[in-house]
Short mmCIF file of C-alpha atoms in Angstrom, two decimals:
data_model
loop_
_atom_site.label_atom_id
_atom_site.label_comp_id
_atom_site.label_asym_id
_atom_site.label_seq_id
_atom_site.Cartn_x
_atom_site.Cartn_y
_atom_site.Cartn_z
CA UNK A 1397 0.00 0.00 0.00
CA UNK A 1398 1.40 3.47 -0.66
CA UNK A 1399 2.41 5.38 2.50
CA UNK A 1400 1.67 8.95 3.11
CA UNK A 1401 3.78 10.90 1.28
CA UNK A 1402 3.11 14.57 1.43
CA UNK A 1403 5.85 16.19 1.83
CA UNK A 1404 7.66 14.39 -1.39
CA UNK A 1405 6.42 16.38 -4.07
CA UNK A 1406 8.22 17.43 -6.95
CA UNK A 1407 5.76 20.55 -7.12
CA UNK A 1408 6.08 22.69 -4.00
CA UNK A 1409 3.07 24.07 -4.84
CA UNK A 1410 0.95 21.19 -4.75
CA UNK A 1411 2.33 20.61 -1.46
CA UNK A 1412 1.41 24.03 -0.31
CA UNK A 1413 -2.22 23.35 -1.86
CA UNK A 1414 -2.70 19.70 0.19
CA UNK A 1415 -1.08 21.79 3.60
CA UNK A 1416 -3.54 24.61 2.19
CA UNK A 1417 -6.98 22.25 2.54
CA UNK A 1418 -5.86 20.88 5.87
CA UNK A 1419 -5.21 23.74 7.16
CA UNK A 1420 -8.45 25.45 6.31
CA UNK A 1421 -10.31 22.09 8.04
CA UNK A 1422 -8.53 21.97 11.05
CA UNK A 1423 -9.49 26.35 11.31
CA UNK A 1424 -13.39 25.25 10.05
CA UNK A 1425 -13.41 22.47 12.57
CA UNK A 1426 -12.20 24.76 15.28
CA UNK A 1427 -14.92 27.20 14.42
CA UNK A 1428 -17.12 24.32 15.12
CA UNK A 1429 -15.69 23.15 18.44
CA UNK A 1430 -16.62 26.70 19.82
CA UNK A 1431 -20.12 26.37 19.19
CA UNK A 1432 -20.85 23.11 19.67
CA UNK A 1433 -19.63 24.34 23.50
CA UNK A 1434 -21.42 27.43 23.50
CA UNK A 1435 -24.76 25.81 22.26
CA UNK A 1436 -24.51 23.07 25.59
CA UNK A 1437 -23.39 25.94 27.63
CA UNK A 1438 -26.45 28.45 26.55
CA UNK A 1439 -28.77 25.97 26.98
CA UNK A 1440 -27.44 25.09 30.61
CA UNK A 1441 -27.51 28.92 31.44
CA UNK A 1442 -30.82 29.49 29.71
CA UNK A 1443 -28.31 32.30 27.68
CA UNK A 1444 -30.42 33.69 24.25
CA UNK A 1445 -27.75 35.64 23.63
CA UNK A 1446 -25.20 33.31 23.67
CA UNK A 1447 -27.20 30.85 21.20
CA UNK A 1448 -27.98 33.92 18.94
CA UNK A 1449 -24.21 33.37 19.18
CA UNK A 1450 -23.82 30.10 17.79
CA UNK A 1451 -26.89 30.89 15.03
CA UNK A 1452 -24.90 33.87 13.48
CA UNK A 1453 -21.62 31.60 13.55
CA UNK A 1454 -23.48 29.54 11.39
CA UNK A 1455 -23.39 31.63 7.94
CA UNK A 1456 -19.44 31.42 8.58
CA UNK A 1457 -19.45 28.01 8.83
CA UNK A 1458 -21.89 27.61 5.90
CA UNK A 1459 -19.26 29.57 3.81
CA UNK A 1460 -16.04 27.62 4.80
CA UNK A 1461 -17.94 24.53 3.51
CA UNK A 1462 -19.07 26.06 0.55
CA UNK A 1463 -15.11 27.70 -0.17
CA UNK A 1464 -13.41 24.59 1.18
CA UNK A 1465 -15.15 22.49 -1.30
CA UNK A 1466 -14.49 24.41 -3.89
CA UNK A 1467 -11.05 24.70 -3.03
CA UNK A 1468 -10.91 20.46 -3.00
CA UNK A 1469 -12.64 20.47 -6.97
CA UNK A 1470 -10.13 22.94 -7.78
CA UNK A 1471 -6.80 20.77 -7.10
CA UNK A 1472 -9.05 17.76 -8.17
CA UNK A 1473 -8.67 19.59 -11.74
CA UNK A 1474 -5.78 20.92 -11.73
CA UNK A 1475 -3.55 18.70 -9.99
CA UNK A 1476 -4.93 15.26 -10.89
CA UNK A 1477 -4.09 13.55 -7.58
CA UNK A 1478 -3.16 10.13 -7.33
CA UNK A 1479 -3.26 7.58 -4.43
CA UNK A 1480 -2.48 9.47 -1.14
CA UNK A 1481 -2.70 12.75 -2.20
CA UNK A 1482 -5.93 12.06 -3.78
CA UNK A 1483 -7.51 9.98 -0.57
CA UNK A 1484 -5.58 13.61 0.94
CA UNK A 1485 -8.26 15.66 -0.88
CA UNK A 1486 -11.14 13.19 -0.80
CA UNK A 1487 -10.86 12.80 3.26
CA UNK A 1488 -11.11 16.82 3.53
CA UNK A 1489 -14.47 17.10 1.47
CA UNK A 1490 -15.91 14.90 3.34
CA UNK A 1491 -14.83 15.47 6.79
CA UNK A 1492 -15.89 19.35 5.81
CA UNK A 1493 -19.41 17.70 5.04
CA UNK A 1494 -19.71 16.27 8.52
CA UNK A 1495 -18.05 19.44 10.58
CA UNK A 1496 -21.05 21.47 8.87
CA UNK A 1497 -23.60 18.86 9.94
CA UNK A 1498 -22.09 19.45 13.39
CA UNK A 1499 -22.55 22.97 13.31
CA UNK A 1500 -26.26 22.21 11.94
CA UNK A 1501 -26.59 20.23 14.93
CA UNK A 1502 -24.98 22.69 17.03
CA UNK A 1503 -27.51 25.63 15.50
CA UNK A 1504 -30.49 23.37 16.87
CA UNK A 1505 -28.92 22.98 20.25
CA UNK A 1506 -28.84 26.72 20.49
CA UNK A 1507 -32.65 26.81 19.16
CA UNK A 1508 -33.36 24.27 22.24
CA UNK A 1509 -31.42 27.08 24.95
CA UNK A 1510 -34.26 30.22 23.24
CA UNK A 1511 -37.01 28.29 23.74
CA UNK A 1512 -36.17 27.15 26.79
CA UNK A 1513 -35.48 30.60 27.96
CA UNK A 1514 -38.57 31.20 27.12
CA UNK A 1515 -40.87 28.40 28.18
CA UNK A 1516 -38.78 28.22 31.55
CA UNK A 1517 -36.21 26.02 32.66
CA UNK A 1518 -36.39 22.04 32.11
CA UNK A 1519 -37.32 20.26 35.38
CA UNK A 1520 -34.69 17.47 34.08
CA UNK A 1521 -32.29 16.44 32.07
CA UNK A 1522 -29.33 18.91 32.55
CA UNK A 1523 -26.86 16.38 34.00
CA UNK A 1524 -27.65 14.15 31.08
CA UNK A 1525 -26.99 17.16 28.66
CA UNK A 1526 -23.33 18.13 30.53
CA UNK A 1527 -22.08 14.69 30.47
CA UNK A 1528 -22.72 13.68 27.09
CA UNK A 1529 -21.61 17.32 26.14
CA UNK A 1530 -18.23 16.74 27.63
CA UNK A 1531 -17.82 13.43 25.81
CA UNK A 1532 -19.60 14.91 22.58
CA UNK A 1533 -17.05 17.86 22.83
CA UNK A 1534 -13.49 15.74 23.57
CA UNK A 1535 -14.37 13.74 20.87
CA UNK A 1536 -14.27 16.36 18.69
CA UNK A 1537 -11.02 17.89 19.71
CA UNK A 1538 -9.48 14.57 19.49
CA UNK A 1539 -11.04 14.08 15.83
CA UNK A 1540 -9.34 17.06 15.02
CA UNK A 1541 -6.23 16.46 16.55
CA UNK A 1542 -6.17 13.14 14.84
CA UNK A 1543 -7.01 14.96 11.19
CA UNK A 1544 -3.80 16.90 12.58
CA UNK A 1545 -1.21 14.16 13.20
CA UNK A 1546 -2.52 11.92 10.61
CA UNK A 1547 -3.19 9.63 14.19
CA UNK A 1548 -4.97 6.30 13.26
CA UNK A 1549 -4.60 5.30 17.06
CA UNK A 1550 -7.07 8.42 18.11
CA UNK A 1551 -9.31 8.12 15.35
CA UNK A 1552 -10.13 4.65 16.62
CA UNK A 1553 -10.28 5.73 20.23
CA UNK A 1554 -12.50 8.20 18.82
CA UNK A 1555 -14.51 5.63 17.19
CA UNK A 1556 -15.05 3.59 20.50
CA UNK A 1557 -15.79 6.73 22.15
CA UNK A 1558 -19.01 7.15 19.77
CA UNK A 1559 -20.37 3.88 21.29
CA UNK A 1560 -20.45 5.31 24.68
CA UNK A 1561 -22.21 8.13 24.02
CA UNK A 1562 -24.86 6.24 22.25
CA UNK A 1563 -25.06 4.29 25.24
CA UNK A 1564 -25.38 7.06 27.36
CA UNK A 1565 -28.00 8.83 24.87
CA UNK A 1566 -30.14 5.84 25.16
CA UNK A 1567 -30.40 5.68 29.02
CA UNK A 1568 -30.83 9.33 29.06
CA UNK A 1569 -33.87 9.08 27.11
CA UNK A 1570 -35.28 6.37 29.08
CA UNK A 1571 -35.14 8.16 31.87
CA UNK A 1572 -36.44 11.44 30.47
CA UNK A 1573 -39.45 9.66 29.22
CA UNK A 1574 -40.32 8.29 32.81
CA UNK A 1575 -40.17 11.76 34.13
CA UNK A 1576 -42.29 13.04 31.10
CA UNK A 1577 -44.63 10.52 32.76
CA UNK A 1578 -44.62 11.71 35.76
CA UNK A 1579 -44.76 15.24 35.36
CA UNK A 1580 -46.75 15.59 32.13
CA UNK A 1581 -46.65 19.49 32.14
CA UNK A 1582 -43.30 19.24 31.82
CA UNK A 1583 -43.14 17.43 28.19
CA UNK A 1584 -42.65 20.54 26.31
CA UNK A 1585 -39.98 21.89 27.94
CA UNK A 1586 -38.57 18.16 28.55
CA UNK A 1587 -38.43 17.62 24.75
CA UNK A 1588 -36.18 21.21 24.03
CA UNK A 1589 -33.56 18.70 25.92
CA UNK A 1590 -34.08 15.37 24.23
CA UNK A 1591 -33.66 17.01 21.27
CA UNK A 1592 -30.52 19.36 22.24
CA UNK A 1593 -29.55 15.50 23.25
CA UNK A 1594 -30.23 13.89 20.11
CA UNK A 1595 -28.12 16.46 18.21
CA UNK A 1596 -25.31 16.24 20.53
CA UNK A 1597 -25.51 12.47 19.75
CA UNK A 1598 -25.65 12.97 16.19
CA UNK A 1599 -22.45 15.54 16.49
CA UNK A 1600 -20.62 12.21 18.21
CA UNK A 1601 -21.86 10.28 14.81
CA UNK A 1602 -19.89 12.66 12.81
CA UNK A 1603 -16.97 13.01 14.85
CA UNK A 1604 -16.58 8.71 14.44
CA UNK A 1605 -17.23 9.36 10.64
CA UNK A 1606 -14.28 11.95 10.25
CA UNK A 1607 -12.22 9.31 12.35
CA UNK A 1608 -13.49 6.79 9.41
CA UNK A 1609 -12.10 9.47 6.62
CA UNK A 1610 -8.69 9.75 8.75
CA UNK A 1611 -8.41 5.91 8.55
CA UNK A 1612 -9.15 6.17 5.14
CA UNK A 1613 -6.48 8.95 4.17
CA UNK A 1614 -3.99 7.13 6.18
CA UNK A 1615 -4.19 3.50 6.07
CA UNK A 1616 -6.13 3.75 2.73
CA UNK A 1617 -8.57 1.67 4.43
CA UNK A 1618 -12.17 2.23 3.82
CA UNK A 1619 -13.82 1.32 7.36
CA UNK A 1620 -17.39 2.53 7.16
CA UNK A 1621 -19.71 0.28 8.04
CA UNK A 1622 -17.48 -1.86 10.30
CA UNK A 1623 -17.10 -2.49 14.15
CA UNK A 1624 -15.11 -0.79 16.44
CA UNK A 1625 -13.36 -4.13 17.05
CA UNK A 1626 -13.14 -4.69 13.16
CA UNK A 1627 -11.67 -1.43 12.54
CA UNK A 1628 -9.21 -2.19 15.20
CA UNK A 1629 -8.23 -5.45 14.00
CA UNK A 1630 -8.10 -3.63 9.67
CA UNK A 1631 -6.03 -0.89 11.38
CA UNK A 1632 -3.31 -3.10 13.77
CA UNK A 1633 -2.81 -5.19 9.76
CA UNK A 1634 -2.42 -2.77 7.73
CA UNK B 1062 -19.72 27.70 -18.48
CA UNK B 1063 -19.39 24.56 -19.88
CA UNK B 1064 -22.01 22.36 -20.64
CA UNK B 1065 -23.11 19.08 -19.66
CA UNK B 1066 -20.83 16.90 -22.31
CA UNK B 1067 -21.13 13.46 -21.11
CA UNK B 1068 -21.35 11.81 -24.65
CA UNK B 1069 -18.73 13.55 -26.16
CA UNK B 1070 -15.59 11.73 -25.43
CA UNK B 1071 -12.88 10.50 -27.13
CA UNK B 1072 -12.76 7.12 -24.80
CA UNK B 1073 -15.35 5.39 -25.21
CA UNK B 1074 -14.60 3.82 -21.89
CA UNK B 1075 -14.41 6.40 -19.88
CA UNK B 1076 -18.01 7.22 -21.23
CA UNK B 1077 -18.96 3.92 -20.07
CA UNK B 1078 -17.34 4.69 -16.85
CA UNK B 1079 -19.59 7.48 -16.06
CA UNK B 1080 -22.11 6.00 -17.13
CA UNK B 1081 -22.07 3.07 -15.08
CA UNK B 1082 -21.53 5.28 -11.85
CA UNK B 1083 -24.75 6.42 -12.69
CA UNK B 1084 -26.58 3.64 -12.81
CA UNK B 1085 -25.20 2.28 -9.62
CA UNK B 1086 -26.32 5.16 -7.94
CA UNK B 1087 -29.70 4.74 -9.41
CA UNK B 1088 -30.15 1.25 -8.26
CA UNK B 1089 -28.81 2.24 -4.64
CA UNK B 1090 -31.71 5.03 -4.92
CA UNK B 1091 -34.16 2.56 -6.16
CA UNK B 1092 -33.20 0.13 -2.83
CA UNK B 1093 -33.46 2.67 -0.72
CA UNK B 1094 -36.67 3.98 -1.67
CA UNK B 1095 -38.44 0.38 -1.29
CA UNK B 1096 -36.71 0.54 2.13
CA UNK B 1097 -38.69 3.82 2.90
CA UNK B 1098 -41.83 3.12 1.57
CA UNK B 1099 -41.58 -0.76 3.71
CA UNK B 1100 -40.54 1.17 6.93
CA UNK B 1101 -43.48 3.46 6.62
CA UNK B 1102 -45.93 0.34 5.78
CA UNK B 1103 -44.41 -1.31 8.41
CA UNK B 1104 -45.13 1.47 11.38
CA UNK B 1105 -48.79 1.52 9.83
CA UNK B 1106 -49.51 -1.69 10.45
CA UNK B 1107 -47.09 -2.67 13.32
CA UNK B 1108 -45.38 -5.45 11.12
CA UNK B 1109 -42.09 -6.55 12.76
CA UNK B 1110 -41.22 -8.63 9.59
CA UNK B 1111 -41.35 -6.27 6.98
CA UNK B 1112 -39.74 -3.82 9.69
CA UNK B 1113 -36.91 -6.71 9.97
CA UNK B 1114 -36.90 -6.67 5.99
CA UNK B 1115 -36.00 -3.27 6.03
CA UNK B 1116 -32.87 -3.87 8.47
CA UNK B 1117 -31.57 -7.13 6.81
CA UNK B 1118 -31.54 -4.90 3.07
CA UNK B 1119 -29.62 -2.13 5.01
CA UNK B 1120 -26.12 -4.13 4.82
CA UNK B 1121 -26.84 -4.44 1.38
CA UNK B 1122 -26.81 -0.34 0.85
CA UNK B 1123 -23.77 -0.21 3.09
CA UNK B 1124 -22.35 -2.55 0.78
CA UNK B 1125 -23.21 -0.43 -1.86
CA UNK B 1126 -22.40 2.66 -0.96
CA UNK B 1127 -18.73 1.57 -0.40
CA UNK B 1128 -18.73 0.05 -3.83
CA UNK B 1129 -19.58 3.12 -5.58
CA UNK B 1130 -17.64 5.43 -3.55
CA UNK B 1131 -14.28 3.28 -4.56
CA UNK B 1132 -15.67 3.40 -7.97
CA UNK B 1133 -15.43 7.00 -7.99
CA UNK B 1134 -12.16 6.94 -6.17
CA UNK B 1135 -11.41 4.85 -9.25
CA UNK B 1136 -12.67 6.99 -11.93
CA UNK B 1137 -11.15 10.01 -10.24
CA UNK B 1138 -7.58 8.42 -10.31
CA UNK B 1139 -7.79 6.68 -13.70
CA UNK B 1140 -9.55 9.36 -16.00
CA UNK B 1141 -8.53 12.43 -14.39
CA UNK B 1142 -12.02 14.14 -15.14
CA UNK B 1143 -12.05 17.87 -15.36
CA UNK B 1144 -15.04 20.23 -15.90
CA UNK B 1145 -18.55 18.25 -16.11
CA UNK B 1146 -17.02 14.99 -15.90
CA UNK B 1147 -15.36 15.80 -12.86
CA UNK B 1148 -18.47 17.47 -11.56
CA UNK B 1149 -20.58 14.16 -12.25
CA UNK B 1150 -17.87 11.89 -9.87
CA UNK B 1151 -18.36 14.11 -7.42
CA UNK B 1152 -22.12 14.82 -7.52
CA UNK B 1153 -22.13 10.61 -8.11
CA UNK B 1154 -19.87 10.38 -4.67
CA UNK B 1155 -21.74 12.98 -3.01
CA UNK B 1156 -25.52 11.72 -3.88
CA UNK B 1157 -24.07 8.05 -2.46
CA UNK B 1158 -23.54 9.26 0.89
CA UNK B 1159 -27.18 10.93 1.01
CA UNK B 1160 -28.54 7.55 -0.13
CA UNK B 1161 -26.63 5.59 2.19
CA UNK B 1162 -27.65 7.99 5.42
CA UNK B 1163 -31.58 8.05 4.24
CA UNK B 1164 -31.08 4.04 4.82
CA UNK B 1165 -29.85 4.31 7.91
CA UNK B 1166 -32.83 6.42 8.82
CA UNK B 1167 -35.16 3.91 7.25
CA UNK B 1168 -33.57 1.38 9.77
CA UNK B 1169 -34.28 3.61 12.41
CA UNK B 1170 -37.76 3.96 11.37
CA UNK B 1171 -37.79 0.36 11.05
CA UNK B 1172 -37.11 -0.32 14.80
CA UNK B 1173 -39.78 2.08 15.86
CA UNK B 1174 -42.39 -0.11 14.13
CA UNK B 1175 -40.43 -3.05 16.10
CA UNK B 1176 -40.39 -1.13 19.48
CA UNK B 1177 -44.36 -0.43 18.21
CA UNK B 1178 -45.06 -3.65 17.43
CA UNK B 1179 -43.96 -4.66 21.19
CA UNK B 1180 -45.49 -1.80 23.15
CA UNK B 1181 -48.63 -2.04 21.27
CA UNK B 1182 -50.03 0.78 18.66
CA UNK B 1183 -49.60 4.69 19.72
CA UNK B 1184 -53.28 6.73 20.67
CA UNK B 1185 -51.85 8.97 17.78
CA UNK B 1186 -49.47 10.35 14.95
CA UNK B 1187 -50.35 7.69 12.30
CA UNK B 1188 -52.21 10.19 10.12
CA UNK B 1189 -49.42 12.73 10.25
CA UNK B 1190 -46.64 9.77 9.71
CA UNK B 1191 -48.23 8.61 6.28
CA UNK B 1192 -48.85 12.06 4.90
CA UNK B 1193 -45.67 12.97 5.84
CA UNK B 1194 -43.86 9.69 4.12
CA UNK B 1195 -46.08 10.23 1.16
CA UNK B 1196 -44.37 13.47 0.63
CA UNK B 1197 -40.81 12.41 1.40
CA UNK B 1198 -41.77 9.27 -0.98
CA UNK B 1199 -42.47 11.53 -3.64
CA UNK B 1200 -39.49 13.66 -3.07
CA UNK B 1201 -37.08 10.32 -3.17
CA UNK B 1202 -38.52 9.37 -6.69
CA UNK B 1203 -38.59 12.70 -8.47
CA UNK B 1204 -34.77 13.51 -6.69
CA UNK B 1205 -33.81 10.10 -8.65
CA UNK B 1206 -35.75 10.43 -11.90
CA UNK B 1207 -34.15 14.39 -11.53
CA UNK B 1208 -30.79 12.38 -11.40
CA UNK B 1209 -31.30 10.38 -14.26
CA UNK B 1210 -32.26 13.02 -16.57
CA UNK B 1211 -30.60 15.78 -15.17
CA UNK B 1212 -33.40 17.47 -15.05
CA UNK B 1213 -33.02 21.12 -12.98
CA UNK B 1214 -36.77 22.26 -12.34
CA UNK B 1215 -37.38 19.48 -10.62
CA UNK B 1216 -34.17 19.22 -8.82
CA UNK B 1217 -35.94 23.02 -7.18
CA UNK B 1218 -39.14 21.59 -7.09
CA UNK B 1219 -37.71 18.62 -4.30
CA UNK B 1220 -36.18 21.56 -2.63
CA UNK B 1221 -39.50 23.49 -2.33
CA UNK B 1222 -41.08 20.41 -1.23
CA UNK B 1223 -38.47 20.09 1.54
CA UNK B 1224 -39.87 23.34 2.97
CA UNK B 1225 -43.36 21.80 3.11
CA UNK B 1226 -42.28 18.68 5.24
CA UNK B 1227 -40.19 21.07 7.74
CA UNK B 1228 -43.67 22.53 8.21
CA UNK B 1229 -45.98 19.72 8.22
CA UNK B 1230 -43.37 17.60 10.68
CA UNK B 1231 -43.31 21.04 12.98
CA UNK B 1232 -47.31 20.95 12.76
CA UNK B 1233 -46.76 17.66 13.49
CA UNK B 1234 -44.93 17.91 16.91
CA UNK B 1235 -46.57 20.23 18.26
CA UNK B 1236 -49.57 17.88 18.13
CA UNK B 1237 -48.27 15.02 18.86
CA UNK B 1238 -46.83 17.25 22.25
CA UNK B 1239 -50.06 18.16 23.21
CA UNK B 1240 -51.87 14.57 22.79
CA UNK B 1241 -48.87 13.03 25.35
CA UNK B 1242 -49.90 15.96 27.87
CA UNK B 1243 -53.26 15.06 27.73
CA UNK B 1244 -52.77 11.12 27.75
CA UNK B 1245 -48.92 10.53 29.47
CA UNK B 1246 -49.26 6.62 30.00
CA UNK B 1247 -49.08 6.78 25.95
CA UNK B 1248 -45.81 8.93 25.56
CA UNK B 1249 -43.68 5.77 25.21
CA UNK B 1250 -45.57 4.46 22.04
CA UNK B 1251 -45.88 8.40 21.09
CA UNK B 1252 -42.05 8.85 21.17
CA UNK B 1253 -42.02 6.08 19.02
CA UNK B 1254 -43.74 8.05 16.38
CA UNK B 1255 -41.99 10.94 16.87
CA UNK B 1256 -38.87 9.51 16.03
CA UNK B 1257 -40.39 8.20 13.03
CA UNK B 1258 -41.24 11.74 11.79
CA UNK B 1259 -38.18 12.91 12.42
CA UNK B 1260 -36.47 10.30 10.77
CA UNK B 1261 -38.93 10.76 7.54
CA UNK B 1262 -37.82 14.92 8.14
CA UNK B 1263 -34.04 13.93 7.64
CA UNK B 1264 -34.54 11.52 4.81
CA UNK B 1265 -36.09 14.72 3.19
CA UNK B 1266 -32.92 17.37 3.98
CA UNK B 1267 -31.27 14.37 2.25
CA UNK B 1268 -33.61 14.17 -0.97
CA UNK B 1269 -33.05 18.33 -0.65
CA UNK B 1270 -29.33 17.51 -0.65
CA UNK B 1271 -29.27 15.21 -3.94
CA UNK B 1272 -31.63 17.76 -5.08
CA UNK B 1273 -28.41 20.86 -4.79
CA UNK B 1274 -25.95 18.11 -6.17
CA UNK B 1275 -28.06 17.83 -9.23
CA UNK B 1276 -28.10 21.79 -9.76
CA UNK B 1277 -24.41 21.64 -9.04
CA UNK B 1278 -24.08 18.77 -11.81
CA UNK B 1279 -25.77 20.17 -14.23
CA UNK B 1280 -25.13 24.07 -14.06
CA UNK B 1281 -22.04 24.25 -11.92
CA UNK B 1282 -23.53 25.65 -9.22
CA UNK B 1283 -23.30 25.63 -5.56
CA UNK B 1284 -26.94 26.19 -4.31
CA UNK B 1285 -26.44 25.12 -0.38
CA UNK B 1286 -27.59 26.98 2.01
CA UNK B 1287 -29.33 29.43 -0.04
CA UNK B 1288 -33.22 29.65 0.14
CA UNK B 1289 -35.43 27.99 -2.58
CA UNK B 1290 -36.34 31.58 -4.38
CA UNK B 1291 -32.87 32.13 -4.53
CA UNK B 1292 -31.91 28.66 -6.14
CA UNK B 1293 -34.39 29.08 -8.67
CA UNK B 1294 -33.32 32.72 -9.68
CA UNK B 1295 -29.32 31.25 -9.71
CA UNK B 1296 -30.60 28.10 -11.30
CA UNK B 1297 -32.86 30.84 -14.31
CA UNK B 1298 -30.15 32.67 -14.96
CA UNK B 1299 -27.42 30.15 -15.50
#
């Protein structure tokens, strides 16, 4: 299998064009990071201002997508990558796809923290929202650490990581749908956090597919649709 | 700008190439919409097998979807498109992924009617969940036929009917809220429903999705995240 070999180019521009897109991902993606926190933290403080915040962000993100892809077509045509460098260009499209579902994601979170500033706090369901928060929002650092360092090692971590947040997403709702039951006046306001809760889970979704695309750029490896223990095993062979 | 010029090559093979990405991504669509339509039968009338159907056939759309994406990988390396050519790879690669994700949210849907099927039918949301999935249905078929004959006014039209399911789905929960107020022992089977709908609202962002890939094929346009009036003006006067 071919190795990574950026740096090798006879064309120091290409090089500077592959450093160019990674570069603008790793900026995009830290973009991201920053709301994804602000969105759980303005919905914990009940803070409109702060999600207004994260909703404005959004046309920036929107717009790095939109110039990043472009950016990707453009050395597609002009350079005519081959083997890594081409996996190189492939893995940033779509890992900019899924940090501007995250911000999506992120933009409903914030929606979540106006209404329930103005419906009233949640009787439940904060605790739920922190902890999978602070999983939801490691993972994504380490995602984009791993896009950094070309780390197969965290990407997989990152990967394993995703199946304890769905864990934890699961019981969470179980346990928001008994109180629902219990204090049916609640429900509305209840709901504004299983569904900040469901888009924090989805955010962990795309955080283990950009580990998938780092797998992919590195090991050449296409791991979608596998097991954690399965892409441990492909990864340890390769 | 240049023009769609698909049939104008001098290798015939690399014609053939394109071609056949295409019709691998309309079978995948064609797969995927049975998988739809069987999830939303299956809610209806709380039938675990054709629900289990609809989860056996997604392994076969994973499949699938990897398939096609390393035949675009493929295409990309080998040909070396540029202009259109390059545009239909990437719309093809692009398109595969929104497939690929609307099956996964047919599974989803698919293990409501399971978890349905168990609990016993929901007081409500069955009227709502099969005018909603008649519209998404729709919008699955005309995104595909749009696909197949590049066809740009009705690539828009999915996107205006996207709008219309955001505001029947919202219409939606907000009734479906108020019937688990009045009746809480039901809000297990209700949340059932509800994730149903929301499933059926994400397979339509992805139908909107194809829908922009289509417009970006065929005119060389990037239409995300721009409203519907403004697509069609861009789309007019391209």
């Amino acid at each position: 299998m071919d190795n990574l070999n950026l740096d090798q180019h006879i064309s120091g521009q290409f090089n500077a064009d592959l450093e160019e897109l990674k570069t603008q991902l790793l900026e995009m993606g830290g973009v991201v990071q920053q709301q994804i926190s602000d969105a759980v933290d303005a919905i914990e403080q009940a803070d409109s201002e702060l999600a207004e915040k994260v909703m404005v962000i959004e046309d920036d993100v929107d717009n790095r997508e939109v110039s990043l892809d472009e950016n990707c077509t453009t050395v597609l045509a002009r350079r005519q990558p081959a083997a890594s460098d081409l996996r190189m260009v492939l893995a940033v499209s779509k890992a900019t796809r899924d940090l501007e579902r995250m911000g999506d994601e992120a933009q409903k979170i914030a929606k979540m923290a106006i209404a329930l500033n103005e419906e009233g706090q949640a009787p439940h369901g904060y605790v739920e929202l922190r902890h999978i928060g602070d999983i939801v929002e490691k993972m994504v650092n380490s995602t984009l650490d791993a896009f950094a360092r070309f780390d197969v090692d965290t990407a997989v971590k990152v990967a394993r990581d995703d199946k304890a947040v769905d864990r934890e997403y699961k019981s969470a709702m179980r346990e928001l749908v008994t109180y629902m039951m219990e204090d049916p006046r609640s429900i509305g306001r209840v709901m504004n956090i299983i569904w900040a809760l469901r888009s924090l889970e989805r955010i962990g979704d795309h955080a283990r597919n950009i580990a998938e695309h780092i797998v992919y750029l590195v090991k050449g490896l296409d791991v979608r649709h596998t097991s954690v223990k399965e892409m441990e095993r492909q990864v340890k062979d390769a």
